[in-house]
Amino acid sequence: MASSAEPSAPGQASQPVAIVCVGMAGSGKTTFMQQINAHLHKKKEPPYVMNLDPAVVHSPFESNIDIRDSVNYKEVMKQYNLGPNGGILTSLNLFATKIDQVIGLLEKRAAPDPENPGRAPIKNIIVDTPGQIEAFVWSASGTILLESLASSFPTVIAYIIDTPRTSSTSTFVSNMLYACSILYKTKLPMILVFNKADVKDPSFAKEWMTDYDAFQAALAEDEQNNAFGGQEGDGMGMGSGYMGSFLNSMSLVLEEFYEHLSVVGVSSLFGTGIDEFFEAVEQKANEFKRDYQPELERRREEREENKKKARERELEKMMKGMAMGSDSKPEVGDVKDDLSEAESSDDDDDEFDEEDRDGLQARYQAATEATAAGEQDASFAKYLHTAQH
């Protein structure tokens, strides 16, 4: 996995873009995945498809990498005595231990194949995630999977939204707050995909995001129609104006958030808006290379520096422990004396200890430097293994 730790140079044309689709259950995420997969096949640019939902029974598209091939979701629930959400989370944890193999397969398909020159390298990687969005976005395994992808390929988050269920101001702001939390948790460029445009035109959402007065007018209309379900004077609804005040405040807070997003309306059923979606993907991929990749490199270098300092601290502690042991534990000296051919003076013992300590330190430093790259490759799996126990 050494290559996955080195982000590719910005502007590298052959790099595929990883599109990670997340969304609430029922938002049409899997149907959207099917549609963009079919769209790319029509363009003779078949993507590399990953399924990270271990609980899905029937998938309308074939996956090149499927978590179900590696982890048996029902068996995980049975063996660990877990419920559905716990089973999904544990399955993701187990799959994340193989992330180095996953990245290796992706990098192999992203490069030209000398043995098969007719096979073109992939241009897109599309990833389907569990409908229990928090099990992926907020879990350690989800972070590992996303960071591993982003360390090797330009990575974009596609947040799928159920447009008909977002037509009220309260549900709209709730969705925007959730999208905001995902953006700042993943630290990756995001596209808001308003799905089911054939049922409800998402133009109202775009207007609310760009025109503050339009949102205020819609909010006033919802208050007038008692859309928040409160009773006059109950202290929680219309009487106190709590919801109206809260939504108004949130709309002001989210104005800056909207500036960093691309917004597209699509119909996964009829395929409308897919071209606009891929235009947004290209834009966000360039944004990733320009703005996000330098930050990822800085964070990687910072982690490496922290690892180096930690190794130096451990070495220093070990050396101090050896020095204290030679002074306070005469039995160590007794063992050495038993192995020697003749008695040694106290001065000779001190000189031997000092030379031995210097030699051990040099050998330890050489060993840690030689294995530094290997430690980085296995860090995700080691972390996950430790967390599970």
Short mmCIF file of C-alpha atoms in Angstrom, two decimals:
data_model
loop_
_atom_site.label_atom_id
_atom_site.label_comp_id
_atom_site.label_asym_id
_atom_site.label_seq_id
_atom_site.Cartn_x
_atom_site.Cartn_y
_atom_site.Cartn_z
CA MET A 1 0.00 0.00 0.00
CA ALA A 2 2.99 2.28 -0.17
CA SER A 3 1.76 4.00 -3.31
CA SER A 4 -1.60 4.92 -1.73
CA ALA A 5 0.21 7.06 0.81
CA GLU A 6 1.72 9.22 -1.93
CA PRO A 7 -0.95 11.45 -3.52
CA SER A 8 -0.54 11.72 -7.26
CA ALA A 9 0.66 14.95 -8.72
CA PRO A 10 -2.03 17.53 -9.46
CA GLY A 11 -3.14 17.61 -13.06
CA GLN A 12 -2.36 13.96 -13.78
CA ALA A 13 -4.82 13.26 -16.59
CA SER A 14 -4.87 9.48 -16.20
CA GLN A 15 -6.08 9.58 -12.61
CA PRO A 16 -9.64 8.28 -12.20
CA VAL A 17 -12.09 10.20 -10.03
CA ALA A 18 -13.66 8.40 -7.06
CA ILE A 19 -17.35 9.30 -6.60
CA VAL A 20 -18.63 8.24 -3.17
CA CYS A 21 -22.44 8.24 -3.05
CA VAL A 22 -23.98 8.83 0.37
CA GLY A 23 -27.56 9.55 1.32
CA MET A 24 -30.39 8.82 3.69
CA ALA A 25 -32.32 5.56 3.35
CA GLY A 26 -34.98 5.98 0.68
CA SER A 27 -33.25 8.87 -1.08
CA GLY A 28 -32.79 6.80 -4.26
CA LYS A 29 -29.05 6.36 -3.83
CA THR A 30 -28.82 2.84 -5.28
CA THR A 31 -31.03 3.78 -8.26
CA PHE A 32 -28.81 6.81 -8.83
CA MET A 33 -25.76 4.52 -8.79
CA GLN A 34 -27.43 2.32 -11.39
CA GLN A 35 -28.16 5.32 -13.59
CA ILE A 36 -24.64 6.80 -13.56
CA ASN A 37 -23.20 3.32 -14.13
CA ALA A 38 -25.42 2.84 -17.20
CA HIS A 39 -24.58 6.36 -18.41
CA LEU A 40 -20.82 5.66 -18.33
CA HIS A 41 -21.28 2.32 -20.09
CA LYS A 42 -23.18 4.08 -22.88
CA LYS A 43 -20.21 6.41 -23.29
CA LYS A 44 -17.91 3.36 -23.59
CA GLU A 45 -16.20 4.40 -20.35
CA PRO A 46 -17.24 1.66 -17.90
CA PRO A 47 -16.47 2.64 -14.30
CA TYR A 48 -14.96 0.55 -11.53
CA VAL A 49 -17.82 -0.12 -9.12
CA MET A 50 -17.53 -0.72 -5.38
CA ASN A 51 -20.38 -1.80 -3.12
CA LEU A 52 -19.84 -1.07 0.59
CA ASP A 53 -23.36 -1.97 1.74
CA PRO A 54 -23.13 -5.43 3.34
CA ALA A 55 -26.88 -5.64 4.01
CA VAL A 56 -28.17 -5.14 0.46
CA VAL A 57 -29.95 -8.25 -0.84
CA HIS A 58 -30.40 -7.45 -4.54
CA SER A 59 -28.26 -4.93 -6.38
CA PRO A 60 -29.38 -3.60 -9.79
CA PHE A 61 -25.78 -3.30 -10.98
CA GLU A 62 -22.70 -5.51 -10.92
CA SER A 63 -19.83 -4.54 -8.65
CA ASN A 64 -16.14 -5.06 -9.31
CA ILE A 65 -15.46 -5.01 -5.57
CA ASP A 66 -18.30 -6.10 -3.30
CA ILE A 67 -18.07 -6.14 0.49
CA ARG A 68 -20.49 -9.09 0.47
CA ASP A 69 -17.79 -11.23 -1.17
CA SER A 70 -15.52 -10.67 1.83
CA VAL A 71 -17.91 -10.36 4.77
CA ASN A 72 -21.10 -12.31 5.53
CA TYR A 73 -23.38 -9.72 7.12
CA LYS A 74 -25.82 -12.20 8.67
CA GLU A 75 -23.00 -14.33 10.04
CA VAL A 76 -21.42 -11.24 11.61
CA MET A 77 -24.70 -10.42 13.35
CA LYS A 78 -24.98 -14.00 14.59
CA GLN A 79 -21.40 -14.42 15.82
CA TYR A 80 -21.15 -11.04 17.52
CA ASN A 81 -24.77 -10.97 18.75
CA LEU A 82 -25.49 -7.67 16.98
CA GLY A 83 -28.48 -5.86 15.57
CA PRO A 84 -28.75 -4.61 11.96
CA ASN A 85 -26.81 -1.37 12.46
CA GLY A 86 -24.14 -3.03 14.58
CA GLY A 87 -23.78 -5.73 11.92
CA ILE A 88 -23.23 -3.12 9.20
CA LEU A 89 -20.68 -1.24 11.30
CA THR A 90 -18.76 -4.40 12.22
CA SER A 91 -18.80 -5.60 8.60
CA LEU A 92 -17.30 -2.28 7.51
CA ASN A 93 -14.67 -2.59 10.24
CA LEU A 94 -13.68 -6.04 9.03
CA PHE A 95 -13.59 -4.93 5.40
CA ALA A 96 -11.43 -1.91 6.25
CA THR A 97 -8.65 -4.26 7.37
CA LYS A 98 -8.28 -5.17 3.66
CA ILE A 99 -8.12 -1.59 2.43
CA ASP A 100 -4.54 -2.01 1.22
CA GLN A 101 -5.71 -4.78 -1.14
CA VAL A 102 -8.62 -2.64 -2.34
CA ILE A 103 -6.38 0.33 -3.14
CA GLY A 104 -3.92 -2.01 -4.87
CA LEU A 105 -6.67 -3.32 -7.17
CA LEU A 106 -7.87 0.20 -7.96
CA GLU A 107 -4.37 1.43 -8.75
CA LYS A 108 -3.76 -1.59 -10.98
CA ARG A 109 -6.90 -0.82 -13.03
CA ALA A 110 -6.04 2.88 -13.16
CA ALA A 111 -2.74 2.12 -14.89
CA PRO A 112 -2.25 0.79 -18.45
CA ASP A 113 -1.95 -2.99 -18.68
CA PRO A 114 1.14 -4.00 -20.73
CA GLU A 115 -0.28 -7.50 -21.19
CA ASN A 116 -3.60 -6.17 -22.47
CA PRO A 117 -2.98 -2.90 -24.36
CA GLY A 118 -6.55 -2.85 -25.65
CA ARG A 119 -7.99 -2.41 -22.16
CA ALA A 120 -8.23 1.29 -21.35
CA PRO A 121 -7.53 2.45 -17.78
CA ILE A 122 -10.62 3.35 -15.79
CA LYS A 123 -11.70 6.99 -15.59
CA ASN A 124 -14.26 6.74 -12.78
CA ILE A 125 -14.63 4.82 -9.54
CA ILE A 126 -18.17 4.86 -8.14
CA VAL A 127 -18.83 3.74 -4.58
CA ASP A 128 -22.19 2.78 -3.08
CA THR A 129 -22.47 3.11 0.72
CA PRO A 130 -24.97 1.86 3.34
CA GLY A 131 -28.29 3.65 3.70
CA GLN A 132 -27.49 3.94 7.42
CA ILE A 133 -25.39 6.95 6.58
CA GLU A 134 -24.00 7.49 10.08
CA ALA A 135 -22.54 3.95 10.11
CA PHE A 136 -20.29 4.97 7.23
CA VAL A 137 -19.60 8.67 7.61
CA TRP A 138 -19.08 8.77 11.38
CA SER A 139 -17.31 5.44 11.90
CA ALA A 140 -13.58 4.79 12.10
CA SER A 141 -13.81 2.35 9.20
CA GLY A 142 -15.62 4.92 7.03
CA THR A 143 -12.87 7.44 7.76
CA ILE A 144 -10.20 4.88 6.87
CA LEU A 145 -11.90 4.01 3.58
CA LEU A 146 -12.39 7.64 2.56
CA GLU A 147 -8.90 8.74 3.54
CA SER A 148 -7.38 5.80 1.68
CA LEU A 149 -9.30 6.67 -1.48
CA ALA A 150 -8.43 10.36 -1.18
CA SER A 151 -4.75 9.55 -0.69
CA SER A 152 -4.63 7.87 -4.12
CA PHE A 153 -7.36 9.46 -6.26
CA PRO A 154 -9.32 12.72 -6.52
CA THR A 155 -12.37 11.92 -4.38
CA VAL A 156 -15.79 13.59 -4.48
CA ILE A 157 -18.76 13.11 -2.15
CA ALA A 158 -22.17 12.94 -3.87
CA TYR A 159 -24.83 13.58 -1.23
CA ILE A 160 -28.16 12.25 -2.55
CA ILE A 161 -31.28 14.11 -1.33
CA ASP A 162 -34.91 13.03 -1.63
CA THR A 163 -36.33 16.20 -3.22
CA PRO A 164 -40.07 15.62 -2.53
CA ARG A 165 -39.34 15.12 1.18
CA THR A 166 -37.29 18.33 1.30
CA SER A 167 -39.98 20.68 0.07
CA SER A 168 -40.68 22.21 3.50
CA THR A 169 -38.27 24.70 5.04
CA SER A 170 -37.70 22.57 8.15
CA THR A 171 -36.71 19.38 6.31
CA PHE A 172 -34.65 21.41 3.85
CA VAL A 173 -32.58 23.01 6.62
CA SER A 174 -32.21 19.62 8.35
CA ASN A 175 -30.78 18.13 5.16
CA MET A 176 -28.44 21.08 4.69
CA LEU A 177 -27.15 20.78 8.26
CA TYR A 178 -26.48 17.09 7.73
CA ALA A 179 -24.70 17.82 4.46
CA CYS A 180 -22.66 20.51 6.21
CA SER A 181 -21.58 18.06 8.92
CA ILE A 182 -20.54 15.49 6.28
CA LEU A 183 -18.54 18.09 4.36
CA TYR A 184 -16.53 19.17 7.40
CA LYS A 185 -16.16 15.60 8.69
CA THR A 186 -14.79 14.17 5.44
CA LYS A 187 -12.99 17.35 4.32
CA LEU A 188 -13.71 16.41 0.70
CA PRO A 189 -15.47 18.35 -2.09
CA MET A 190 -19.22 17.73 -2.19
CA ILE A 191 -22.00 17.75 -4.75
CA LEU A 192 -25.63 18.04 -3.60
CA VAL A 193 -27.72 15.78 -5.82
CA PHE A 194 -31.43 16.59 -5.58
CA ASN A 195 -32.89 13.29 -6.75
CA LYS A 196 -36.41 12.43 -7.98
CA ALA A 197 -36.65 15.60 -10.06
CA ASP A 198 -39.39 13.91 -12.06
CA VAL A 199 -41.60 14.01 -8.95
CA LYS A 200 -40.64 17.43 -7.58
CA ASP A 201 -38.71 20.12 -9.45
CA PRO A 202 -35.65 20.98 -7.31
CA SER A 203 -35.48 24.55 -8.59
CA PHE A 204 -37.06 25.73 -5.32
CA ALA A 205 -34.06 24.34 -3.38
CA LYS A 206 -31.54 26.09 -5.62
CA GLU A 207 -33.48 29.33 -5.16
CA TRP A 208 -33.52 28.97 -1.37
CA MET A 209 -29.75 28.45 -1.39
CA THR A 210 -29.01 31.52 -3.48
CA ASP A 211 -31.81 33.95 -2.54
CA TYR A 212 -32.23 34.71 1.16
CA ASP A 213 -35.49 36.61 0.61
CA ALA A 214 -37.03 33.64 -1.23
CA PHE A 215 -36.29 31.37 1.75
CA GLN A 216 -37.73 33.94 4.15
CA ALA A 217 -40.93 34.09 2.10
CA ALA A 218 -41.23 30.27 2.15
CA LEU A 219 -40.55 30.24 5.91
CA ALA A 220 -43.27 32.83 6.53
CA GLU A 221 -45.69 30.76 4.45
CA ASP A 222 -44.91 27.61 6.48
CA GLU A 223 -45.46 29.52 9.71
CA GLN A 224 -48.76 30.87 8.45
CA ASN A 225 -49.90 27.37 7.50
CA ASN A 226 -48.77 26.02 10.89
CA ALA A 227 -46.44 23.59 9.09
CA PHE A 228 -44.39 22.99 12.25
CA GLY A 229 -47.29 21.39 14.09
CA GLY A 230 -47.32 23.66 17.16
CA GLN A 231 -50.38 25.07 18.90
CA GLU A 232 -50.86 28.71 19.70
CA GLY A 233 -49.28 29.50 23.07
CA ASP A 234 -47.81 26.03 23.72
CA GLY A 235 -44.27 27.41 23.96
CA MET A 236 -42.90 25.09 21.27
CA GLY A 237 -44.60 25.93 17.99
CA MET A 238 -46.29 28.92 16.44
CA GLY A 239 -46.87 30.71 19.72
CA SER A 240 -43.22 31.10 20.60
CA GLY A 241 -41.93 31.29 17.06
CA TYR A 242 -39.14 28.95 18.11
CA MET A 243 -38.94 26.98 14.86
CA GLY A 244 -39.21 30.06 12.69
CA SER A 245 -36.44 31.80 14.61
CA PHE A 246 -34.24 28.71 14.55
CA LEU A 247 -34.65 28.12 10.80
CA ASN A 248 -34.04 31.78 10.09
CA SER A 249 -30.78 31.67 12.08
CA MET A 250 -29.66 28.47 10.37
CA SER A 251 -30.31 29.92 6.92
CA LEU A 252 -27.92 32.76 7.75
CA VAL A 253 -25.28 30.34 9.06
CA LEU A 254 -25.52 28.11 5.98
CA GLU A 255 -25.04 30.90 3.45
CA GLU A 256 -21.25 30.50 3.54
CA PHE A 257 -21.61 26.71 3.37
CA TYR A 258 -23.63 26.96 0.13
CA GLU A 259 -20.76 28.75 -1.59
CA HIS A 260 -18.57 25.61 -1.45
CA LEU A 261 -21.13 23.28 -3.03
CA SER A 262 -22.20 22.24 -6.50
CA VAL A 263 -25.95 21.60 -6.83
CA VAL A 264 -27.59 19.46 -9.51
CA GLY A 265 -31.11 18.14 -9.96
CA VAL A 266 -31.45 14.63 -11.39
CA SER A 267 -34.03 11.96 -12.03
CA SER A 268 -32.60 8.51 -11.38
CA LEU A 269 -35.69 7.01 -12.99
CA PHE A 270 -35.42 8.80 -16.37
CA GLY A 271 -31.73 9.77 -16.36
CA THR A 272 -32.25 13.53 -16.64
CA GLY A 273 -29.53 15.72 -15.17
CA ILE A 274 -26.79 13.05 -15.33
CA ASP A 275 -24.68 15.06 -17.80
CA GLU A 276 -24.83 18.07 -15.46
CA PHE A 277 -23.80 15.80 -12.60
CA PHE A 278 -20.63 14.66 -14.38
CA GLU A 279 -19.82 18.27 -15.27
CA ALA A 280 -19.98 19.01 -11.53
CA VAL A 281 -17.78 15.96 -10.85
CA GLU A 282 -15.11 17.28 -13.22
CA GLN A 283 -15.27 20.68 -11.55
CA LYS A 284 -14.94 19.18 -8.06
CA ALA A 285 -12.08 16.89 -9.16
CA ASN A 286 -10.13 19.95 -10.28
CA GLU A 287 -11.02 21.63 -7.00
CA PHE A 288 -9.72 18.58 -5.13
CA LYS A 289 -6.36 18.75 -6.90
CA ARG A 290 -6.10 22.50 -6.39
CA ASP A 291 -7.37 22.97 -2.84
CA TYR A 292 -7.76 19.64 -1.04
CA GLN A 293 -4.72 17.66 -2.15
CA PRO A 294 -2.14 20.08 -0.68
CA GLU A 295 -3.97 19.90 2.65
CA LEU A 296 -3.97 16.09 2.53
CA GLU A 297 -0.23 16.11 1.85
CA ARG A 298 0.35 18.51 4.74
CA ARG A 299 -1.63 16.28 7.10
CA ARG A 300 0.24 13.19 5.90
CA GLU A 301 3.60 14.88 6.50
CA GLU A 302 2.41 15.97 9.93
CA ARG A 303 1.44 12.39 10.81
CA GLU A 304 4.84 11.14 9.64
CA GLU A 305 6.61 13.75 11.75
CA ASN A 306 4.55 12.78 14.80
CA LYS A 307 5.42 9.11 14.23
CA LYS A 308 9.10 9.97 14.03
CA LYS A 309 8.95 11.97 17.25
CA ALA A 310 7.07 9.15 18.98
CA ARG A 311 9.75 6.65 17.95
CA GLU A 312 12.45 8.97 19.26
CA ARG A 313 10.65 9.32 22.58
CA GLU A 314 10.32 5.55 22.91
CA LEU A 315 14.02 5.15 22.16
CA GLU A 316 14.92 7.74 24.77
CA LYS A 317 12.74 6.01 27.37
CA MET A 318 14.34 2.65 26.60
CA MET A 319 17.85 4.08 26.92
CA LYS A 320 16.98 5.70 30.25
CA GLY A 321 15.43 2.45 31.45
CA MET A 322 18.60 0.55 30.60
CA ALA A 323 20.74 3.11 32.42
CA MET A 324 18.54 2.93 35.52
CA GLY A 325 18.50 -0.85 35.35
CA SER A 326 22.29 -1.11 35.35
CA ASP A 327 22.47 1.03 38.51
CA SER A 328 19.58 -0.35 40.52
CA LYS A 329 19.40 -4.00 39.48
CA PRO A 330 22.67 -5.81 40.27
CA GLU A 331 21.23 -9.12 39.16
CA VAL A 332 21.58 -8.00 35.54
CA GLY A 333 25.29 -7.51 36.14
CA ASP A 334 25.45 -10.90 37.86
CA VAL A 335 24.13 -12.65 34.75
CA LYS A 336 26.73 -10.90 32.60
CA ASP A 337 29.47 -11.81 35.05
CA ASP A 338 28.43 -15.47 34.98
CA LEU A 339 28.87 -15.54 31.21
CA SER A 340 32.26 -13.80 31.26
CA GLU A 341 35.54 -15.74 31.52
CA ALA A 342 37.00 -13.58 34.28
CA GLU A 343 35.89 -11.07 36.88
CA SER A 344 35.74 -7.48 35.62
CA SER A 345 36.34 -4.34 37.60
CA ASP A 346 33.60 -1.76 38.21
CA ASP A 347 35.28 0.63 35.75
CA ASP A 348 35.35 -2.02 33.04
CA ASP A 349 31.65 -2.75 33.62
CA ASP A 350 30.76 0.93 33.19
CA GLU A 351 32.77 1.15 29.98
CA PHE A 352 31.11 -2.01 28.57
CA ASP A 353 27.64 -0.72 29.45
CA GLU A 354 28.26 2.60 27.70
CA GLU A 355 29.58 0.98 24.52
CA ASP A 356 26.80 -1.59 24.48
CA ARG A 357 24.20 1.14 24.93
CA ASP A 358 25.61 3.15 22.01
CA GLY A 359 25.64 0.08 19.77
CA LEU A 360 22.08 -0.86 20.69
CA GLN A 361 20.87 2.66 20.00
CA ALA A 362 22.46 2.65 16.55
CA ARG A 363 20.95 -0.75 15.69
CA TYR A 364 17.51 0.33 16.97
CA GLN A 365 17.53 3.52 14.90
CA ALA A 366 18.58 1.60 11.78
CA ALA A 367 15.80 -0.94 12.31
CA THR A 368 13.10 1.70 12.82
CA GLU A 369 14.19 3.61 9.71
CA ALA A 370 14.16 0.42 7.65
CA THR A 371 10.61 -0.46 8.70
CA ALA A 372 9.07 3.02 8.67
CA ALA A 373 7.37 2.50 5.31
CA GLY A 374 5.95 -0.84 6.38
CA GLU A 375 4.50 0.72 9.52
CA GLN A 376 2.68 3.29 7.42
CA ASP A 377 1.20 0.62 5.12
CA ALA A 378 -0.21 -1.39 8.00
CA SER A 379 -1.27 1.54 10.17
CA PHE A 380 -4.96 1.42 9.23
CA ALA A 381 -5.29 -2.32 9.80
CA LYS A 382 -3.33 -2.16 13.07
CA TYR A 383 -5.47 0.70 14.31
CA LEU A 384 -8.68 -1.08 13.44
CA HIS A 385 -7.51 -4.39 14.95
CA THR A 386 -6.58 -2.62 18.17
CA ALA A 387 -9.88 -0.75 18.31
CA GLN A 388 -11.88 -3.97 17.93
CA HIS A 389 -10.11 -5.54 20.91
#
